[in-house]
């Protein structure tokens, strides 16, 4: 009986300690002032939508709907990223091209004026931004026959100006 009581006491102390730490701990990385993020960094690229055929309707209102859907998809992806979310500003679909529809896009990130070199070389490097996008594409469980399905192999990204 005493041994059971000791184990229960140890478990209670551990549980109370964990609860106190989770309420008291304040993560300094979560505190940042987005108004200090003013320096833009652009990434341009393209990807293929293999389930769409290029038609004249892509230049009409359907184009606006498709572009908005893709912009929302990419914006949600980068806003949800723990590493890149605070720096992400917006996505812009710049156009569609022939073939299976090829989408040209531009991603905009904003950096603070201090530590630009570190951010550019590590957190906001082309490899990091590209790999977040690529991992999302490989993890997507969307129907591969859906019109907005993005072919992961077709992803191209480069640092823009």
Short mmCIF file of C-alpha atoms in Angstrom, two decimals:
data_model
loop_
_atom_site.label_atom_id
_atom_site.label_comp_id
_atom_site.label_asym_id
_atom_site.label_seq_id
_atom_site.Cartn_x
_atom_site.Cartn_y
_atom_site.Cartn_z
CA UNK A 1 0.00 0.00 0.00
CA UNK A 2 2.85 2.37 0.83
CA UNK A 3 4.59 1.61 -2.47
CA UNK A 4 1.40 2.40 -4.43
CA UNK A 5 1.04 5.66 -2.50
CA UNK A 6 4.66 6.63 -3.30
CA UNK A 7 4.14 5.95 -7.02
CA UNK A 8 0.93 7.98 -7.02
CA UNK A 9 2.69 10.82 -5.20
CA UNK A 10 5.57 10.81 -7.72
CA UNK A 11 3.12 10.77 -10.64
CA UNK A 12 1.14 13.65 -9.11
CA UNK A 13 4.30 15.73 -8.58
CA UNK A 14 5.38 15.14 -12.18
CA UNK A 15 1.93 16.01 -13.53
CA UNK A 16 1.67 19.19 -11.44
CA UNK A 17 5.20 20.22 -12.50
CA UNK A 18 4.38 19.76 -16.18
CA UNK A 19 1.15 21.74 -15.87
CA UNK A 20 2.88 24.60 -14.03
CA UNK A 21 5.69 24.75 -16.57
CA UNK A 22 3.28 24.85 -19.50
CA UNK A 23 1.36 27.77 -17.97
CA UNK A 24 4.37 29.70 -16.72
CA UNK A 25 6.74 29.22 -19.68
CA UNK A 26 6.68 32.08 -22.16
CA UNK A 27 8.38 31.30 -25.47
CA UNK A 28 10.45 34.33 -26.58
CA UNK A 29 10.24 33.17 -30.22
CA UNK A 30 6.49 33.75 -30.16
CA UNK A 31 6.95 37.43 -29.36
CA UNK A 32 7.80 39.48 -32.42
CA UNK A 33 6.65 42.77 -33.89
CA UNK A 34 5.51 42.23 -37.52
CA UNK A 35 5.71 45.98 -38.17
CA UNK A 36 9.53 45.65 -38.06
CA UNK A 37 9.47 43.24 -41.02
CA UNK A 38 9.96 45.58 -43.97
CA UNK A 39 12.65 44.13 -46.24
CA UNK A 40 11.04 42.04 -49.01
CA UNK A 41 12.46 38.79 -50.30
CA UNK A 42 10.89 37.26 -53.43
CA UNK A 43 10.82 33.71 -54.72
CA UNK A 44 9.55 33.06 -58.23
CA UNK A 45 8.82 29.81 -59.92
CA UNK A 46 6.35 27.56 -61.63
CA UNK A 47 4.58 24.24 -61.30
CA UNK A 48 2.30 22.12 -63.40
CA UNK A 49 -1.38 21.31 -62.93
CA UNK A 50 -1.50 18.03 -64.90
CA UNK A 51 -5.28 17.64 -64.67
CA UNK A 52 -6.11 20.86 -66.48
CA UNK A 53 -5.86 21.52 -70.18
CA UNK A 54 -5.03 25.02 -71.35
CA UNK A 55 -8.15 26.71 -72.72
CA UNK A 56 -9.31 30.22 -73.45
CA UNK A 57 -11.49 30.05 -70.31
CA UNK A 58 -8.33 30.34 -68.23
CA UNK A 59 -8.25 33.98 -69.33
CA UNK A 60 -11.81 34.59 -68.13
CA UNK A 61 -13.46 34.58 -64.70
CA UNK A 62 -12.52 30.92 -64.25
CA UNK A 63 -8.92 32.12 -64.27
CA UNK A 64 -9.62 34.41 -61.33
CA UNK A 65 -11.23 31.58 -59.35
CA UNK A 66 -8.44 29.12 -60.11
CA UNK A 67 -5.76 31.71 -59.32
CA UNK A 68 -7.47 32.60 -56.03
CA UNK A 69 -7.74 28.92 -55.06
CA UNK A 70 -4.06 28.34 -55.72
CA UNK A 71 -3.03 31.56 -53.96
CA UNK A 72 -5.06 30.53 -50.90
CA UNK A 73 -3.54 27.06 -50.95
CA UNK A 74 0.02 28.42 -51.01
CA UNK A 75 -0.69 31.19 -48.50
CA UNK A 76 -2.17 28.71 -46.04
CA UNK A 77 0.84 26.44 -46.50
CA UNK A 78 3.41 29.12 -45.68
CA UNK A 79 1.39 30.79 -42.90
CA UNK A 80 1.13 27.42 -41.15
CA UNK A 81 4.86 26.76 -41.40
CA UNK A 82 6.52 27.05 -37.97
CA UNK A 83 9.79 28.22 -39.53
CA UNK A 84 8.49 30.55 -42.24
CA UNK A 85 5.03 31.64 -41.08
CA UNK A 86 6.07 34.85 -39.35
CA UNK A 87 7.98 36.06 -42.42
CA UNK A 88 5.43 35.14 -45.07
CA UNK A 89 3.62 38.07 -46.67
CA UNK A 90 1.70 36.95 -49.78
CA UNK A 91 1.39 34.77 -52.85
CA UNK A 92 0.72 36.07 -56.33
CA UNK A 93 -0.20 33.95 -59.33
CA UNK A 94 1.40 35.73 -62.25
CA UNK A 95 -0.10 33.70 -65.04
CA UNK A 96 -0.84 30.42 -66.75
CA UNK A 97 1.00 28.86 -69.69
CA UNK A 98 0.23 26.23 -72.32
CA UNK A 99 0.49 22.48 -72.12
CA UNK A 100 -0.82 20.91 -68.99
CA UNK A 101 -1.42 24.19 -67.28
CA UNK A 102 1.82 25.66 -65.96
CA UNK A 103 1.34 28.20 -63.19
CA UNK A 104 3.85 31.00 -62.63
CA UNK A 105 3.90 32.26 -59.07
CA UNK A 106 5.69 34.69 -56.78
CA UNK A 107 6.07 34.30 -53.02
CA UNK A 108 6.86 37.37 -50.91
CA UNK A 109 8.47 37.20 -47.50
CA UNK A 110 9.27 40.18 -45.28
CA UNK A 111 12.38 40.29 -43.08
CA UNK A 112 13.41 42.64 -40.30
CA UNK A 113 16.25 44.98 -41.18
CA UNK A 114 18.53 43.33 -38.63
CA UNK A 115 19.90 39.81 -39.16
CA UNK A 116 19.07 39.84 -42.88
CA UNK A 117 22.14 37.81 -43.82
CA UNK A 118 21.37 35.03 -41.34
CA UNK A 119 17.75 34.89 -42.43
CA UNK A 120 18.65 34.89 -46.13
CA UNK A 121 21.26 32.16 -45.66
CA UNK A 122 19.31 29.86 -43.38
CA UNK A 123 15.64 30.39 -42.50
CA UNK A 124 14.62 32.16 -45.72
CA UNK A 125 17.06 30.41 -48.01
CA UNK A 126 15.81 29.16 -51.35
CA UNK A 127 16.37 25.57 -50.18
CA UNK A 128 14.22 26.02 -47.08
CA UNK A 129 11.32 27.73 -48.87
CA UNK A 130 11.50 25.22 -51.74
CA UNK A 131 11.63 22.20 -49.40
CA UNK A 132 8.63 23.38 -47.36
CA UNK A 133 6.63 23.62 -50.61
CA UNK A 134 7.97 20.32 -51.95
CA UNK A 135 7.25 18.46 -48.70
CA UNK A 136 3.70 19.81 -48.74
CA UNK A 137 3.25 18.53 -52.29
CA UNK A 138 4.52 15.06 -51.43
CA UNK A 139 2.36 14.95 -48.30
CA UNK A 140 -0.79 16.15 -50.02
CA UNK A 141 -3.56 13.63 -49.79
CA UNK A 142 -5.74 15.41 -52.29
CA UNK A 143 -7.36 13.52 -55.09
CA UNK A 144 -4.77 13.25 -57.85
CA UNK A 145 -7.53 13.86 -60.37
CA UNK A 146 -8.54 17.20 -58.77
CA UNK A 147 -8.03 20.26 -61.01
CA UNK A 148 -5.75 21.98 -58.50
CA UNK A 149 -3.53 18.94 -57.95
CA UNK A 150 0.10 20.12 -58.27
CA UNK A 151 2.63 17.71 -59.75
CA UNK A 152 5.50 17.65 -57.20
CA UNK A 153 8.11 16.81 -59.84
CA UNK A 154 7.27 19.96 -61.83
CA UNK A 155 8.04 22.39 -58.98
CA UNK A 156 10.60 25.06 -59.93
CA UNK A 157 11.70 27.87 -57.61
CA UNK A 158 14.39 30.52 -57.75
CA UNK A 159 15.25 33.65 -55.84
CA UNK A 160 13.51 36.64 -57.41
CA UNK A 161 14.20 40.37 -57.38
#
